[in-house]
Short mmCIF file of C-alpha atoms in Angstrom, two decimals:
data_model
loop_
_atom_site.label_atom_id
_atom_site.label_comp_id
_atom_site.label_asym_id
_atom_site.label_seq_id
_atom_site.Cartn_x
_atom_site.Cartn_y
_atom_site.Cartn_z
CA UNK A 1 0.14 22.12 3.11
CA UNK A 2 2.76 20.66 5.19
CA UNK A 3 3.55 16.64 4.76
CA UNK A 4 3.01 14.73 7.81
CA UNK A 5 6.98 14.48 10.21
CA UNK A 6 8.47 11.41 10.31
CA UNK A 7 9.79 10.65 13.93
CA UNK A 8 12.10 7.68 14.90
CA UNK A 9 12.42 7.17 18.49
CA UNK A 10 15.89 5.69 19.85
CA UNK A 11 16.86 4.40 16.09
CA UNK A 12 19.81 1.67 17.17
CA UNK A 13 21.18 1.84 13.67
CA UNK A 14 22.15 4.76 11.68
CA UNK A 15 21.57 2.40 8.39
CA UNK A 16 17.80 2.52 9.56
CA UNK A 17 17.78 6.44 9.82
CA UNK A 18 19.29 6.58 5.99
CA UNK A 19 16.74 4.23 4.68
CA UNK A 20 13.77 5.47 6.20
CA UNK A 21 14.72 9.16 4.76
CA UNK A 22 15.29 7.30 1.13
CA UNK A 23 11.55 5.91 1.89
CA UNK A 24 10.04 9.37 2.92
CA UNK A 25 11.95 11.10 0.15
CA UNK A 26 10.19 8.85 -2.67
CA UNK A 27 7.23 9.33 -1.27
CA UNK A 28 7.43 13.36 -1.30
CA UNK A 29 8.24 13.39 3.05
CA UNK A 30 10.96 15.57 4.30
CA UNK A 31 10.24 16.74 7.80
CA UNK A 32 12.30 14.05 9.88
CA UNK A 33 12.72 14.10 13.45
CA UNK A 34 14.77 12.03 15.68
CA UNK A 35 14.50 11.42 19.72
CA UNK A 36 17.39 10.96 21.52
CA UNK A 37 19.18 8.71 18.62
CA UNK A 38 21.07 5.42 20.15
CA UNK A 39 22.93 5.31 16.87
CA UNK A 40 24.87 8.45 17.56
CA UNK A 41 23.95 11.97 15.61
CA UNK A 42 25.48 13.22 13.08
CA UNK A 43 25.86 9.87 11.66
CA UNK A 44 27.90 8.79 8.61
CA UNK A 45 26.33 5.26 8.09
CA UNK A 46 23.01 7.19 7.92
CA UNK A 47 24.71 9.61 5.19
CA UNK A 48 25.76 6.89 2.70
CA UNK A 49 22.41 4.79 2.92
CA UNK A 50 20.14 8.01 2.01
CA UNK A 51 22.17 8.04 -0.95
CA UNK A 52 19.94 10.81 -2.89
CA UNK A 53 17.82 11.79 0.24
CA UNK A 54 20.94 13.63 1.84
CA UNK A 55 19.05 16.39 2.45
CA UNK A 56 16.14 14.67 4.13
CA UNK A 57 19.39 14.08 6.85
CA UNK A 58 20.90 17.29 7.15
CA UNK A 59 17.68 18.69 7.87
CA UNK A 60 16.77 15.93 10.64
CA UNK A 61 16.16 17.24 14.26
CA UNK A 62 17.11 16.00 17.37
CA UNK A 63 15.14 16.03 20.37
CA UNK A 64 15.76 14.36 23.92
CA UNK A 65 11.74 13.42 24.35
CA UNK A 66 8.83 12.50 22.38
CA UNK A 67 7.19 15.39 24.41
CA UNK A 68 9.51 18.22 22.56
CA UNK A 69 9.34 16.29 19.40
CA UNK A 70 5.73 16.42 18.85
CA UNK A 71 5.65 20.31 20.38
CA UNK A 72 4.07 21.93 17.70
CA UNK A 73 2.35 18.51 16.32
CA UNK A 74 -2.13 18.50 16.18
CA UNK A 75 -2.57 15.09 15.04
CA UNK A 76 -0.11 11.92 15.45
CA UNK A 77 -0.18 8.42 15.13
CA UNK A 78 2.30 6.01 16.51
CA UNK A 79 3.05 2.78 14.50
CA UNK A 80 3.29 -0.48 16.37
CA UNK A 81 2.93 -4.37 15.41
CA UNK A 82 -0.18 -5.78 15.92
CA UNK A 83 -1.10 -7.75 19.55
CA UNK A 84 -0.36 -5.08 21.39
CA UNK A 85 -2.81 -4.67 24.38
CA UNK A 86 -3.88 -0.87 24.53
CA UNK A 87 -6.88 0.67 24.77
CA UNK A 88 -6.83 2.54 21.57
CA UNK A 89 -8.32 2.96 18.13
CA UNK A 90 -6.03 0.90 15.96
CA UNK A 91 -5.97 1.95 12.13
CA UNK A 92 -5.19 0.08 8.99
CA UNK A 93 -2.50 3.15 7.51
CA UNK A 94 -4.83 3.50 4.65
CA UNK A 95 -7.04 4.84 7.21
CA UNK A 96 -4.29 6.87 8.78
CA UNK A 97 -3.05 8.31 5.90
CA UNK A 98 -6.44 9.66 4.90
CA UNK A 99 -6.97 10.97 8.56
CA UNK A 100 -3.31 12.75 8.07
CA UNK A 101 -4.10 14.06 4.45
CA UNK A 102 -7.91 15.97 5.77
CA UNK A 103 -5.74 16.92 8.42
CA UNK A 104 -3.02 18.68 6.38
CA UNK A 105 -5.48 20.34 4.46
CA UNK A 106 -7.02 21.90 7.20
CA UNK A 107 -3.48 23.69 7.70
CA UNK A 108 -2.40 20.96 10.59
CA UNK A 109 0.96 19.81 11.52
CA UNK A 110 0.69 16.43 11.82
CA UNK A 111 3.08 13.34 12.34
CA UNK A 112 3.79 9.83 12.58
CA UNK A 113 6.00 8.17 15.17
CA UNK A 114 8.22 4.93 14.78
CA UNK A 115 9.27 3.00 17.95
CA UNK A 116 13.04 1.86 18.03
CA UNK A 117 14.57 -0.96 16.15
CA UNK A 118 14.33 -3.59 19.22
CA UNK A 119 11.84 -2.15 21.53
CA UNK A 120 9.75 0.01 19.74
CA UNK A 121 7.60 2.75 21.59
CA UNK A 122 7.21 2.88 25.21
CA UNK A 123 3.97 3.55 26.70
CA UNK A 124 4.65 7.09 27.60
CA UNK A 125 4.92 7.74 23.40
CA UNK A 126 1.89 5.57 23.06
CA UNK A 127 0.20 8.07 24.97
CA UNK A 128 0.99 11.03 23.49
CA UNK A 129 -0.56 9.73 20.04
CA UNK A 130 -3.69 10.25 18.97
CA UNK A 131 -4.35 6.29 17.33
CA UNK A 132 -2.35 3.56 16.58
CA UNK A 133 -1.23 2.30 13.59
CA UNK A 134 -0.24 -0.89 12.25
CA UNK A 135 0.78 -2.73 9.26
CA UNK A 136 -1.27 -6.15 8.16
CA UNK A 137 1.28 -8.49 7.45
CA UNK A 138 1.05 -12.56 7.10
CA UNK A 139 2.43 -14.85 10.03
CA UNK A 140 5.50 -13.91 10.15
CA UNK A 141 5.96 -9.73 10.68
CA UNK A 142 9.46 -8.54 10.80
CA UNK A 143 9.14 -5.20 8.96
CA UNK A 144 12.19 -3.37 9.81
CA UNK A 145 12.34 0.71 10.39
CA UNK A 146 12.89 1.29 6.53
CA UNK A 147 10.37 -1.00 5.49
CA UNK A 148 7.90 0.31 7.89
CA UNK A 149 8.39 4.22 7.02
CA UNK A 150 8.26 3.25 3.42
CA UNK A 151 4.37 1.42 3.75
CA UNK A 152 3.17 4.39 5.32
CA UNK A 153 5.05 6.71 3.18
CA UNK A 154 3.48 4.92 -0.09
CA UNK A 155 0.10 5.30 1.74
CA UNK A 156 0.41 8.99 2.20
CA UNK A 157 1.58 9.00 -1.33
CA UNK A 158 -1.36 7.21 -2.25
CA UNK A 159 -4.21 9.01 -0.40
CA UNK A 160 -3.77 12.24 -2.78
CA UNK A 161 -2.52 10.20 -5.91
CA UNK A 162 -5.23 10.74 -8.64
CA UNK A 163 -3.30 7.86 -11.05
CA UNK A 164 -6.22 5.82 -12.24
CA UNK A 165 -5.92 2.53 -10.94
CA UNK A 166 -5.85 1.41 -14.56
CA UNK A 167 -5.00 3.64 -17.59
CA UNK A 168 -3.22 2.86 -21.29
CA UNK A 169 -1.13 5.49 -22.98
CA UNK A 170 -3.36 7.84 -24.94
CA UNK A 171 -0.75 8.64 -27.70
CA UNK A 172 -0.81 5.58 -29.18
CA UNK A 173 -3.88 3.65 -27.91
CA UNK A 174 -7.25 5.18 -28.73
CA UNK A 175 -9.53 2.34 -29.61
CA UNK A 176 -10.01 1.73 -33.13
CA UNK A 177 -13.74 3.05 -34.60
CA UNK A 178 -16.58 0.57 -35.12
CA UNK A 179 -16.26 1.37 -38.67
CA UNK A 180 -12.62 -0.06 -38.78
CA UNK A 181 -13.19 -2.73 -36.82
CA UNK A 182 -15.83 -3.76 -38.96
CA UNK A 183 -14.09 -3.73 -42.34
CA UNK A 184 -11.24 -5.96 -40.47
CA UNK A 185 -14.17 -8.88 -39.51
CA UNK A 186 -15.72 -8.35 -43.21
CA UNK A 187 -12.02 -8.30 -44.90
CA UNK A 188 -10.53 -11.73 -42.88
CA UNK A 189 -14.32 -13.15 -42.75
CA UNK A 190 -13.91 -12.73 -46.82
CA UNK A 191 -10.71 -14.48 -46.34
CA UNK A 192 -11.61 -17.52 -44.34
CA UNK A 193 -14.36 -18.30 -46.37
CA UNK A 194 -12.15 -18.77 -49.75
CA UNK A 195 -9.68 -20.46 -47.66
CA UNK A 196 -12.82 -22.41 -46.55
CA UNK A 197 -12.09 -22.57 -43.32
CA UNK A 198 -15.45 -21.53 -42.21
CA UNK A 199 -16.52 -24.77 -42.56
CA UNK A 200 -19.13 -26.49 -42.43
CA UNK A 201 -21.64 -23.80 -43.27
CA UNK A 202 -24.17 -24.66 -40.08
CA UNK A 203 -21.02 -23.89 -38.22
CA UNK A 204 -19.79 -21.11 -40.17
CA UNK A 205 -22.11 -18.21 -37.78
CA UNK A 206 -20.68 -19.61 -34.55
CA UNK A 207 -17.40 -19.30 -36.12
CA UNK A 208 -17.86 -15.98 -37.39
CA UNK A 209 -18.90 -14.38 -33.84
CA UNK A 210 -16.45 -16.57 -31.76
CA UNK A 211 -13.63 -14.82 -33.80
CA UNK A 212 -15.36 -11.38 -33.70
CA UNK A 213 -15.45 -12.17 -30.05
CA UNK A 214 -11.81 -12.63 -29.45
CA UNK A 215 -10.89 -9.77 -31.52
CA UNK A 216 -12.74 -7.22 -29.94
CA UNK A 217 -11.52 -8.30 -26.41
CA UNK A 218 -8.08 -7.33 -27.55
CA UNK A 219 -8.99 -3.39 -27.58
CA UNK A 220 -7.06 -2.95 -30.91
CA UNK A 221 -6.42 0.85 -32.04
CA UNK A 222 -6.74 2.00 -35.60
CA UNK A 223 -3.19 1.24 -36.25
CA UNK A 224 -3.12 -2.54 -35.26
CA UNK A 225 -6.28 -3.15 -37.09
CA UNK A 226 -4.37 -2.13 -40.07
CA UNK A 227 -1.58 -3.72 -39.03
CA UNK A 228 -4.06 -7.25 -38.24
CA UNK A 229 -5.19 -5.87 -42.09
CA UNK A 230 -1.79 -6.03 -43.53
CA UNK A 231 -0.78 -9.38 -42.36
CA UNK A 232 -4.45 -10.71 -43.68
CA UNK A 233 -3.11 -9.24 -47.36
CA UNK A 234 0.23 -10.65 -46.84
CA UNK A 235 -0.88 -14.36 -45.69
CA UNK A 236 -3.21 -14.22 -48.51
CA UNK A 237 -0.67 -12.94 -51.20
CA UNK A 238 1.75 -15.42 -49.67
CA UNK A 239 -0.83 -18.81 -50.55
CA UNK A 240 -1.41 -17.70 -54.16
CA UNK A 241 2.78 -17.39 -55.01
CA UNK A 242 2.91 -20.96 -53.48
CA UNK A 243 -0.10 -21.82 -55.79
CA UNK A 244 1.14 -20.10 -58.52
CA UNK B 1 -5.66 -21.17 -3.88
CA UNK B 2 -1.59 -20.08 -4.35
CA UNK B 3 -0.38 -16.90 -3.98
CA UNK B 4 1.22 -15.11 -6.93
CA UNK B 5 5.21 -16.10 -7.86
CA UNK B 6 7.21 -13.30 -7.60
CA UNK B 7 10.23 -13.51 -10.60
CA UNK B 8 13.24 -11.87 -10.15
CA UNK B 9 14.55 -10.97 -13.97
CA UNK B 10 19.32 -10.91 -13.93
CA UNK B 11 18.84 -9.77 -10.55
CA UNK B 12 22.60 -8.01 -10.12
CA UNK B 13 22.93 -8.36 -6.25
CA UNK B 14 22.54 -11.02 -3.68
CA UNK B 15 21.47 -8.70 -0.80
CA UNK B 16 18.54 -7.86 -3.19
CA UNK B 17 17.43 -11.27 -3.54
CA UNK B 18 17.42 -11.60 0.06
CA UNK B 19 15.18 -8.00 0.62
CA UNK B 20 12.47 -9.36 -1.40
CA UNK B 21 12.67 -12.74 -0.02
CA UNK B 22 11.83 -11.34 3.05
CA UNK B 23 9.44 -8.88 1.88
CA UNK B 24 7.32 -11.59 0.26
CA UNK B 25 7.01 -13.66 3.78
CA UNK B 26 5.83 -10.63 5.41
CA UNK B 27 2.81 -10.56 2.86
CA UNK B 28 2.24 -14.38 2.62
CA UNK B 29 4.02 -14.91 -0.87
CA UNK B 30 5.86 -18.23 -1.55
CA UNK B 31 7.25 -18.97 -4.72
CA UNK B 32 10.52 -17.21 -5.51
CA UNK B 33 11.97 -17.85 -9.77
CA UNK B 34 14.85 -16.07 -10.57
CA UNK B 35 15.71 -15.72 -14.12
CA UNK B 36 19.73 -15.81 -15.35
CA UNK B 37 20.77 -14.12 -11.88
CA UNK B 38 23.78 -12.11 -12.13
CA UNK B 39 24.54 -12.44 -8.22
CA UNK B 40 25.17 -16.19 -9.00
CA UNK B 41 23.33 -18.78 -7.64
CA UNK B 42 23.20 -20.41 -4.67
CA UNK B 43 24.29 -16.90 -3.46
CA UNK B 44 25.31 -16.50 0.32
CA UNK B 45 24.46 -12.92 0.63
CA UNK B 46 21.23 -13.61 -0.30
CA UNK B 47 20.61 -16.41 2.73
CA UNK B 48 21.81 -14.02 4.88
CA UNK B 49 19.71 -11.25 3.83
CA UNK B 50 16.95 -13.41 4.02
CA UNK B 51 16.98 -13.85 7.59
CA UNK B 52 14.00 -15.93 8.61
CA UNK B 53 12.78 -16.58 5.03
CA UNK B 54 15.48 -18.74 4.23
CA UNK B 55 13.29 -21.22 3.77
CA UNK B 56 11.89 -19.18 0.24
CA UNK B 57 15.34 -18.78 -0.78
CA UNK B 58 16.26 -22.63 -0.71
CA UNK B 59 13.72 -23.37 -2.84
CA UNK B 60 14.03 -20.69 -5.43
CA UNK B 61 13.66 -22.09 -8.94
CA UNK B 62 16.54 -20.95 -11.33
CA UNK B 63 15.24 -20.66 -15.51
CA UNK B 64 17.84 -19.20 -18.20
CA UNK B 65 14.71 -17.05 -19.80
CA UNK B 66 11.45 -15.21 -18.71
CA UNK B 67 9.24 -17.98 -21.31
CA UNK B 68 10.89 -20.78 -19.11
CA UNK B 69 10.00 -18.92 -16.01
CA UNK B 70 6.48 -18.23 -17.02
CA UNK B 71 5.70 -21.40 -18.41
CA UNK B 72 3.01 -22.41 -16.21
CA UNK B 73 2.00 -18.78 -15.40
CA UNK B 74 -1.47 -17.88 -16.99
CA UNK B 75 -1.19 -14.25 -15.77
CA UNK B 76 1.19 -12.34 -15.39
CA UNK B 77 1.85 -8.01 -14.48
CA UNK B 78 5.39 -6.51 -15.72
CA UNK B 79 6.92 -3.82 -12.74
CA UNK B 80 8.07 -0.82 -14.27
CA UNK B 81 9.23 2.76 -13.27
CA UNK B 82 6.83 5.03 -14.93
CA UNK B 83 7.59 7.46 -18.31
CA UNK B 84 8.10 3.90 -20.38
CA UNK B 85 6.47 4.55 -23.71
CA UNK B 86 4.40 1.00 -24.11
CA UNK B 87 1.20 0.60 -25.49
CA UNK B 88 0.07 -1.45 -23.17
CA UNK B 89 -1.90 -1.37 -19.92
CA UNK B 90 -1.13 0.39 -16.93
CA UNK B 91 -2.02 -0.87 -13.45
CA UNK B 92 -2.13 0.76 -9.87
CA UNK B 93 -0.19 -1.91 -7.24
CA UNK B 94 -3.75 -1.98 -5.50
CA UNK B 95 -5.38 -2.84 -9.21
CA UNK B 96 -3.30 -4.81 -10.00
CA UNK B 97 -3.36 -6.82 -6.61
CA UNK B 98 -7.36 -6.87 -7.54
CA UNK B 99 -7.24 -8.69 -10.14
CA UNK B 100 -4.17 -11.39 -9.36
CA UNK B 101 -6.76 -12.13 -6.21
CA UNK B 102 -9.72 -12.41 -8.25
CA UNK B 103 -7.72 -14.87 -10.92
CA UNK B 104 -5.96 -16.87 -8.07
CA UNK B 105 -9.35 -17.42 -7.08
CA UNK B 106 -10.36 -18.58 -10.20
CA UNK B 107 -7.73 -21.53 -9.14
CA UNK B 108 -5.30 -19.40 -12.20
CA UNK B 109 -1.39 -19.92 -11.70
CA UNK B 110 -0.34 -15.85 -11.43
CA UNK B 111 3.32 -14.11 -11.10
CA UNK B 112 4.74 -10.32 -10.98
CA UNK B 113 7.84 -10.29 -12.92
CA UNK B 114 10.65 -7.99 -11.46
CA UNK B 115 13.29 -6.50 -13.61
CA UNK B 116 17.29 -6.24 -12.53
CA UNK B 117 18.26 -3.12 -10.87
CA UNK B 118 20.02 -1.61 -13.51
CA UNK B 119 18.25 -1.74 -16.65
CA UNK B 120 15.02 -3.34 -15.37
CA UNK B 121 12.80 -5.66 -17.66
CA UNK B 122 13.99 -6.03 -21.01
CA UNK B 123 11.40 -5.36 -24.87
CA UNK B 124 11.08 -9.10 -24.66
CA UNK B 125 10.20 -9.63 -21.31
CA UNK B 126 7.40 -6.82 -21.45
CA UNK B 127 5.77 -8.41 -24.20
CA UNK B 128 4.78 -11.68 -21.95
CA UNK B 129 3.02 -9.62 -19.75
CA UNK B 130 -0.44 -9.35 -19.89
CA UNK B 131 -0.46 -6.04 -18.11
CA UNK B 132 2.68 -3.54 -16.70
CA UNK B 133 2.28 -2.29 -12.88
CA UNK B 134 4.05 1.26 -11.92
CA UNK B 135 4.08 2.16 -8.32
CA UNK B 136 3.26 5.69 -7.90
CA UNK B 137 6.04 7.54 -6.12
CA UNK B 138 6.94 11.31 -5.75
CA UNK B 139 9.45 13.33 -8.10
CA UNK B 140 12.58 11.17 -6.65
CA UNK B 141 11.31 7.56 -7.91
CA UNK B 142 14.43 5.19 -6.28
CA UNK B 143 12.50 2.21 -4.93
CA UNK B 144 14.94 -1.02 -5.36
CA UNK B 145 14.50 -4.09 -5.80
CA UNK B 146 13.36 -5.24 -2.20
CA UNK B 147 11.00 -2.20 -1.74
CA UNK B 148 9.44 -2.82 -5.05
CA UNK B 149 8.51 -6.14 -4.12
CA UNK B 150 7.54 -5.47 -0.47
CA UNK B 151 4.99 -2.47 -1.83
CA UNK B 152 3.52 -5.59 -4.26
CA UNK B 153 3.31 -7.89 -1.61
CA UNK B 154 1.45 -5.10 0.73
CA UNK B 155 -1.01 -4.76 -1.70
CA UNK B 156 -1.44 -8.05 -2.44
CA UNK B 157 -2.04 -8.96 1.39
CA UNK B 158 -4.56 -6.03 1.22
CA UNK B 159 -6.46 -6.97 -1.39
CA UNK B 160 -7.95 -10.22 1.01
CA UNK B 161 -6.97 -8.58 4.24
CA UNK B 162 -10.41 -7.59 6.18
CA UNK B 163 -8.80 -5.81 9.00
CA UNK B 164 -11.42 -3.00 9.41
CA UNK B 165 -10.32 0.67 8.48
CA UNK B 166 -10.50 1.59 12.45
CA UNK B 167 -10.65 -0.51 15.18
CA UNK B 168 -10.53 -0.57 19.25
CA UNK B 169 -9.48 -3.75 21.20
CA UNK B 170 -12.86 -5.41 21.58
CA UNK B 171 -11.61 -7.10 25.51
CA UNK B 172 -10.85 -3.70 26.64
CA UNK B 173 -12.65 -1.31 25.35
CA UNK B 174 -17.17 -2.20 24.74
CA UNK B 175 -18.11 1.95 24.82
CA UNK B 176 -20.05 2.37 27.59
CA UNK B 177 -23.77 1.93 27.60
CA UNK B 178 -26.21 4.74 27.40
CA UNK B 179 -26.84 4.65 30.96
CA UNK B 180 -23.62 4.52 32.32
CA UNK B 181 -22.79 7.83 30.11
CA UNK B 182 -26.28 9.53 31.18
CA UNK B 183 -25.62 8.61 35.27
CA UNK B 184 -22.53 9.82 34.47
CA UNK B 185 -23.40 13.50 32.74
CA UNK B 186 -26.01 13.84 36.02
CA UNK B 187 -23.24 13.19 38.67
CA UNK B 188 -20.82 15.36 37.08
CA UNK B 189 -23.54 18.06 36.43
CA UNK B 190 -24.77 18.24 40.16
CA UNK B 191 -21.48 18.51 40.96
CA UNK B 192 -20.69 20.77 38.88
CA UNK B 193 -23.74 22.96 39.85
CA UNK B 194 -22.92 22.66 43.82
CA UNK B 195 -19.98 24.31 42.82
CA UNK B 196 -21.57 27.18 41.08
CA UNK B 197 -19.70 26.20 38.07
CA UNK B 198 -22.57 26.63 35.69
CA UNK B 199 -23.10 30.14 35.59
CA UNK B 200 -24.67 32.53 34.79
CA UNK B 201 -27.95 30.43 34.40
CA UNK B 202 -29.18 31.34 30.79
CA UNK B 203 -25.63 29.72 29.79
CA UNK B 204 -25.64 26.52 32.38
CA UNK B 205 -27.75 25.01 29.31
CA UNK B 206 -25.46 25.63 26.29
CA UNK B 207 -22.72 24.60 29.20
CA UNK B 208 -24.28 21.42 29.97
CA UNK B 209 -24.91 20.56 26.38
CA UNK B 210 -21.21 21.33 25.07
CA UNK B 211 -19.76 19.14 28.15
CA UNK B 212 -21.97 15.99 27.12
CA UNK B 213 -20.49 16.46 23.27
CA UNK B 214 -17.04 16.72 25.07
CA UNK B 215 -17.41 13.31 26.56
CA UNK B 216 -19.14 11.72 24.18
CA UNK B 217 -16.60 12.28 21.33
CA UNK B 218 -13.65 10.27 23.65
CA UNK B 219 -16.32 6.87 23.02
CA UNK B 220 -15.86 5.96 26.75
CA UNK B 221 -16.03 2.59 27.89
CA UNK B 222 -18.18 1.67 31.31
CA UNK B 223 -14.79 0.90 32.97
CA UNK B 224 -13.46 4.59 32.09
CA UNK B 225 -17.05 6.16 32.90
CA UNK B 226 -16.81 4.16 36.77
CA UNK B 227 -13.38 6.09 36.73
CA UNK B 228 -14.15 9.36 35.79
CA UNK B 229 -17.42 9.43 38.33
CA UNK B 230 -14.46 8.15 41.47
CA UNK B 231 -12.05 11.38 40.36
CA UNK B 232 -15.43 13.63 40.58
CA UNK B 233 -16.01 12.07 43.96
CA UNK B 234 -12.43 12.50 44.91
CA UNK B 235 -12.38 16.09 44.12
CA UNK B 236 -15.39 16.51 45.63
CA UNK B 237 -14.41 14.94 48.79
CA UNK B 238 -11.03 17.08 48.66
CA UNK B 239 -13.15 19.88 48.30
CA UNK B 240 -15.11 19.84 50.96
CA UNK B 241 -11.90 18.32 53.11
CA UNK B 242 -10.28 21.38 52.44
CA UNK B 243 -12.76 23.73 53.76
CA UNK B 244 -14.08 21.63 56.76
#
């Protein structure tokens, strides 16, 4: 399964080019194509701003038209702000990226193509592309090349990324058992009530599952409830030697 | 209903402060902290990277330490390149966005805290967080500062944004009506049978049928149906000009 090209159209600014490889390169892109580059090819600026994604930059091809650029391309999509008037489907790049990933799969080469710096695409690149793209932004869009191959990288990333969207280090975080929990409410319940702070007594069940409440909400593991234990043994040993 | 801050922890360089300035416009975020910048403060570098978000930059609050920073805050979600060994909770960007939206909602002061570019958030720092955040990236994780902050400010957009997955210009493009497409299939198949094109006859009906699934799939509009049916009758007319 091939990832999806990345192809910039008349970049103006080789600084653009090196970014935009850093972006696919985190994002595990490496086919990058360019057509007919206004920032000059080879390029050193390009060079020093992939920094690590070097690679992603000697490997770039040049082409003089989006028509020999897409050759051998099934699927593409062309990114473009939002307002423009074409009759097209327009997709959010979650969308897109899931379109590009069943794609892929089905053995597809597939692609997505970034207007220039200033301009962006002309129509005869809008119509070689299958959909539109664009990015939601607020009021005020000014996504630069970069920026904009980075978004749809991270949504590629995404659309295959099986990272639960929330998840706790098992090593060291299984949740404590019932049983331990429950000698930890018996053990500082015991506590409270010779401190007599579970006071007064018509009180004193509210109390009792208003703390048990807030503890369990925590999530402990085994080891902080002995932890929450210790320091129970130590504030208790610490009253009695002031006592004493 | 206020969008989340966005706190920048020592960040080292000006330009960096800038990025994410302007990343957070482009995603409708606000309220800029920076805690003990490095870059110094008022920075120029900054302003200028800022381009049209100056206006977030000039009102950056500076605070010598992440409590100060967070005073107010009553939520708060800790960046962090993944492989960290915390016990603590890990969130997706998009699960994260989630639930800052839903507690923002809740009328809840919220903030993503942003380490420096070298050593990125500090023990201390992490433990004021109610939850961490790791952006999923491939093998070559090298997101800075800016891009880390434009990626949480995507998904932070997202997670109100109700632009539909797929979309078509509505002005332009109402798919045709039933009729329209069913005058259409008759004047192209009458056409198409003048010409003997539908032969041999035991196929003309598979033919028929696997034309009308050909059109249907391109979700005409009436305007492109009217000009499909003139190019029939222009290469009809040709047709019979050229033999007459």
């Amino acid at each position: 399964m091939t990832a999806p090209a990345i192809i910039l159209s008349r970049p103006q600014m080789g600084e653009n080019v090196g970014a935009a490889a850093r972006a696919m390169k985190n994002f595990g892109l490496t086919d990058l194509r360019l057509i007919a580059p206004q920032c000059g090819w080879p390029n050193e600026r390009a060079k020093v701003l992939a920094s690590g994604a070097g690679d992603i930059i000697e490997k770039a091809r040049v082409y003089q038209t989006a028509a020999e650029a897409l050759a051998d391309i099934r699927l593409v999509f062309a990114t473009t702000a939002r307002g423009r008037d074409i009759l097209r489907e327009i997709l959010t790049p979650e969308a897109a990226a899931r379109r590009l990933r069943a794609a892929t799969g089905e053995g597809l080469a597939t692609a997505i193509l970034f207007g220039g710096e200033r301009a962006g695409l002309d129509n005869d690149e809008m119509s070689l592309a299958d959909a539109a793209v664009t990015i939601p932004t607020a009021e005020f869009p000014s996504l630069n090349l970069g920026q904009a191959v980075l978004l749809i990288g991270y949504e590629w990333l995404k659309s295959a990324d099986a990272t639960p969207a929330s998840r706790t280090r098992k090593t060291v975080a299984v949740p404590a058992a019932r049983t331990e929990l429950v000698q930890l409410f018996e053990h500082l319940e015991r506590e409270l009530d010779a401190a007599q702070f579970l006071f007064p007594p018509e009180k004193k069940e509210t109390m009792v599952r208003n703390i048990r409440a807030m503890i369990l909400r925590s999530g402990l593991s085994d080891q902080e409830v002995r932890t929450i234990r210790g320091m129970i043994v130590a504030l208790v040993r610490n009253k009695y030697r002031g006592k004493i």
